[in-house]
């Protein structure tokens, strides 16, 4: 499976040039056999370091290596996959808030799309990566 399309890579790189913006996630990666979900909003110019919301037991905003993610080997010769139907729809800060409240990105996704609208927050709730 292609983990990142050229269009997604281009948008992630563009977002990476604006690191203090509350971007909508561009791509969702997941472990089809268990824990592990990553929502990427940015890609640094090095083409490897991604930023977004990662959940491998607890949702956290942060950075990870795309190459390391790409080379994870799972049972039956599979690897991490890209959610082909994912649409970010909400800024990463909303994803992070709801994921922390529900305990996971997967639970946050169910809640956000059940509500069907962005949740409102106070500006004091916004978390930036420069903090």
mmCIF file of C-alpha atoms in Angstrom:
data_model
loop_
_atom_site.group_PDB
_atom_site.id
_atom_site.type_symbol
_atom_site.label_atom_id
_atom_site.label_comp_id
_atom_site.label_asym_id
_atom_site.label_seq_id
_atom_site.Cartn_x
_atom_site.Cartn_y
_atom_site.Cartn_z
ATOM 1 C CA UNK A 1 0.000 0.000 0.000
ATOM 2 C CA UNK A 2 1.161 3.518 -0.762
ATOM 3 C CA UNK A 3 1.281 5.238 2.619
ATOM 4 C CA UNK A 4 1.489 8.770 1.267
ATOM 5 C CA UNK A 5 0.270 10.098 -2.061
ATOM 6 C CA UNK A 6 2.084 12.904 -3.872
ATOM 7 C CA UNK A 7 -0.866 15.218 -3.173
ATOM 8 C CA UNK A 8 -0.790 14.413 0.547
ATOM 9 C CA UNK A 9 2.992 14.871 0.673
ATOM 10 C CA UNK A 10 2.693 18.264 -1.035
ATOM 11 C CA UNK A 11 0.002 19.437 1.413
ATOM 12 C CA UNK A 12 1.918 18.132 4.446
ATOM 13 C CA UNK A 13 5.082 19.937 3.296
ATOM 14 C CA UNK A 14 3.097 23.156 2.760
ATOM 15 C CA UNK A 15 1.634 22.826 6.264
ATOM 16 C CA UNK A 16 5.151 22.187 7.599
ATOM 17 C CA UNK A 17 6.152 25.643 6.395
ATOM 18 C CA UNK A 18 3.400 27.049 8.670
ATOM 19 C CA UNK A 19 4.042 25.219 11.962
ATOM 20 C CA UNK A 20 2.010 27.532 14.212
ATOM 21 C CA UNK A 21 -1.283 27.021 12.354
ATOM 22 C CA UNK A 22 -3.966 24.697 13.732
ATOM 23 C CA UNK A 23 -4.046 22.467 10.633
ATOM 24 C CA UNK A 24 -6.630 19.847 9.752
ATOM 25 C CA UNK A 25 -5.041 16.373 9.553
ATOM 26 C CA UNK A 26 -4.138 15.377 6.004
ATOM 27 C CA UNK A 27 -3.659 11.642 6.472
ATOM 28 C CA UNK A 28 -4.480 8.938 9.010
ATOM 29 C CA UNK A 29 -2.202 5.923 9.503
ATOM 30 C CA UNK A 30 -3.215 2.938 11.613
ATOM 31 C CA UNK A 31 -2.169 -0.481 12.819
ATOM 32 C CA UNK A 32 -4.783 -2.914 11.469
ATOM 33 C CA UNK A 33 -3.968 -5.421 14.237
ATOM 34 C CA UNK A 34 -4.133 -3.279 17.349
ATOM 35 C CA UNK A 35 -2.995 -0.091 18.997
ATOM 36 C CA UNK A 36 -1.512 2.632 16.881
ATOM 37 C CA UNK A 37 -3.157 5.557 15.096
ATOM 38 C CA UNK A 38 -1.369 8.615 13.711
ATOM 39 C CA UNK A 39 -3.010 11.775 12.295
ATOM 40 C CA UNK A 40 -0.437 13.770 10.345
ATOM 41 C CA UNK A 41 -0.804 17.501 9.770
ATOM 42 C CA UNK A 42 2.738 18.454 8.752
ATOM 43 C CA UNK A 43 5.897 17.128 7.146
ATOM 44 C CA UNK A 44 9.235 18.849 7.626
ATOM 45 C CA UNK A 45 11.409 19.711 4.637
ATOM 46 C CA UNK A 46 13.612 16.664 5.379
ATOM 47 C CA UNK A 47 10.726 14.522 4.070
ATOM 48 C CA UNK A 48 10.772 12.301 7.157
ATOM 49 C CA UNK A 49 9.684 14.131 10.305
ATOM 50 C CA UNK A 50 5.920 14.343 10.617
ATOM 51 C CA UNK A 51 3.890 16.265 13.167
ATOM 52 C CA UNK A 52 0.393 15.521 14.367
ATOM 53 C CA UNK A 53 -1.537 13.468 16.877
ATOM 54 C CA UNK A 54 -0.205 9.996 17.687
ATOM 55 C CA UNK A 55 -1.938 7.363 19.786
ATOM 56 C CA UNK A 56 0.002 4.258 20.754
ATOM 57 C CA UNK A 57 -1.711 3.888 24.106
ATOM 58 C CA UNK A 58 -2.413 7.532 24.870
ATOM 59 C CA UNK A 59 -3.063 10.381 22.396
ATOM 60 C CA UNK A 60 -0.265 12.963 22.238
ATOM 61 C CA UNK A 61 0.675 15.804 19.927
ATOM 62 C CA UNK A 62 4.207 15.361 18.676
ATOM 63 C CA UNK A 63 6.594 14.345 15.937
ATOM 64 C CA UNK A 64 7.565 10.957 14.516
ATOM 65 C CA UNK A 65 9.622 9.498 11.704
ATOM 66 C CA UNK A 66 7.657 8.591 8.598
ATOM 67 C CA UNK A 67 10.407 6.162 7.563
ATOM 68 C CA UNK A 68 10.200 4.308 10.879
ATOM 69 C CA UNK A 69 6.420 4.109 10.537
ATOM 70 C CA UNK A 70 6.795 2.851 6.978
ATOM 71 C CA UNK A 71 9.098 0.004 8.012
ATOM 72 C CA UNK A 72 7.061 -1.354 10.949
ATOM 73 C CA UNK A 73 6.380 -5.039 10.264
ATOM 74 C CA UNK A 74 3.199 -6.621 11.589
ATOM 75 C CA UNK A 75 1.810 -10.161 11.501
ATOM 76 C CA UNK A 76 1.291 -11.848 8.130
ATOM 77 C CA UNK A 77 3.869 -9.602 6.452
ATOM 78 C CA UNK A 78 1.695 -6.517 6.704
ATOM 79 C CA UNK A 79 2.558 -3.037 7.910
ATOM 80 C CA UNK A 80 0.993 0.196 8.996
ATOM 81 C CA UNK A 81 -1.805 1.249 6.659
ATOM 82 C CA UNK A 82 -3.328 4.508 5.451
ATOM 83 C CA UNK A 83 -7.051 5.037 6.000
ATOM 84 C CA UNK A 84 -8.229 5.563 2.427
ATOM 85 C CA UNK A 85 -11.573 7.033 3.533
ATOM 86 C CA UNK A 86 -10.239 9.464 6.146
ATOM 87 C CA UNK A 87 -11.125 13.137 5.948
ATOM 88 C CA UNK A 88 -9.686 15.310 8.716
ATOM 89 C CA UNK A 89 -12.595 17.799 8.885
ATOM 90 C CA UNK A 90 -11.543 19.196 12.282
ATOM 91 C CA UNK A 91 -8.381 21.086 13.339
ATOM 92 C CA UNK A 92 -5.750 18.982 15.100
ATOM 93 C CA UNK A 93 -6.409 20.792 18.387
ATOM 94 C CA UNK A 94 -10.016 19.554 18.338
ATOM 95 C CA UNK A 95 -8.837 16.016 17.579
ATOM 96 C CA UNK A 96 -6.348 16.240 20.460
ATOM 97 C CA UNK A 97 -8.918 17.606 22.934
ATOM 98 C CA UNK A 98 -11.534 14.980 22.121
ATOM 99 C CA UNK A 99 -8.984 12.144 21.976
ATOM 100 C CA UNK A 100 -7.736 13.061 25.447
ATOM 101 C CA UNK A 101 -11.298 13.206 26.769
ATOM 102 C CA UNK A 102 -12.296 9.867 25.242
ATOM 103 C CA UNK A 103 -8.927 8.179 25.732
ATOM 104 C CA UNK A 104 -8.088 7.432 22.095
ATOM 105 C CA UNK A 105 -8.123 8.753 18.539
ATOM 106 C CA UNK A 106 -10.478 5.953 17.486
ATOM 107 C CA UNK A 107 -13.030 6.908 20.158
ATOM 108 C CA UNK A 108 -12.604 10.589 19.282
ATOM 109 C CA UNK A 109 -13.311 9.807 15.638
ATOM 110 C CA UNK A 110 -16.550 8.014 16.528
ATOM 111 C CA UNK A 111 -17.680 10.920 18.723
ATOM 112 C CA UNK A 112 -16.705 13.702 16.329
ATOM 113 C CA UNK A 113 -18.501 12.172 13.377
ATOM 114 C CA UNK A 114 -21.526 11.211 15.442
ATOM 115 C CA UNK A 115 -21.835 14.886 16.425
ATOM 116 C CA UNK A 116 -21.181 15.865 12.825
ATOM 117 C CA UNK A 117 -19.851 19.314 13.585
ATOM 118 C CA UNK A 118 -16.697 20.930 14.937
ATOM 119 C CA UNK A 119 -16.604 21.378 18.679
ATOM 120 C CA UNK A 120 -16.088 24.903 19.931
ATOM 121 C CA UNK A 121 -13.181 25.719 22.214
ATOM 122 C CA UNK A 122 -11.809 28.739 23.980
ATOM 123 C CA UNK A 123 -8.576 30.129 22.567
ATOM 124 C CA UNK A 124 -6.908 29.346 25.909
ATOM 125 C CA UNK A 125 -7.471 25.644 25.172
ATOM 126 C CA UNK A 126 -5.416 25.743 21.982
ATOM 127 C CA UNK A 127 -2.156 23.852 22.287
ATOM 128 C CA UNK A 128 0.715 24.793 20.027
ATOM 129 C CA UNK A 129 3.885 22.849 19.453
ATOM 130 C CA UNK A 130 5.993 25.884 20.309
ATOM 131 C CA UNK A 131 4.772 25.872 23.946
#
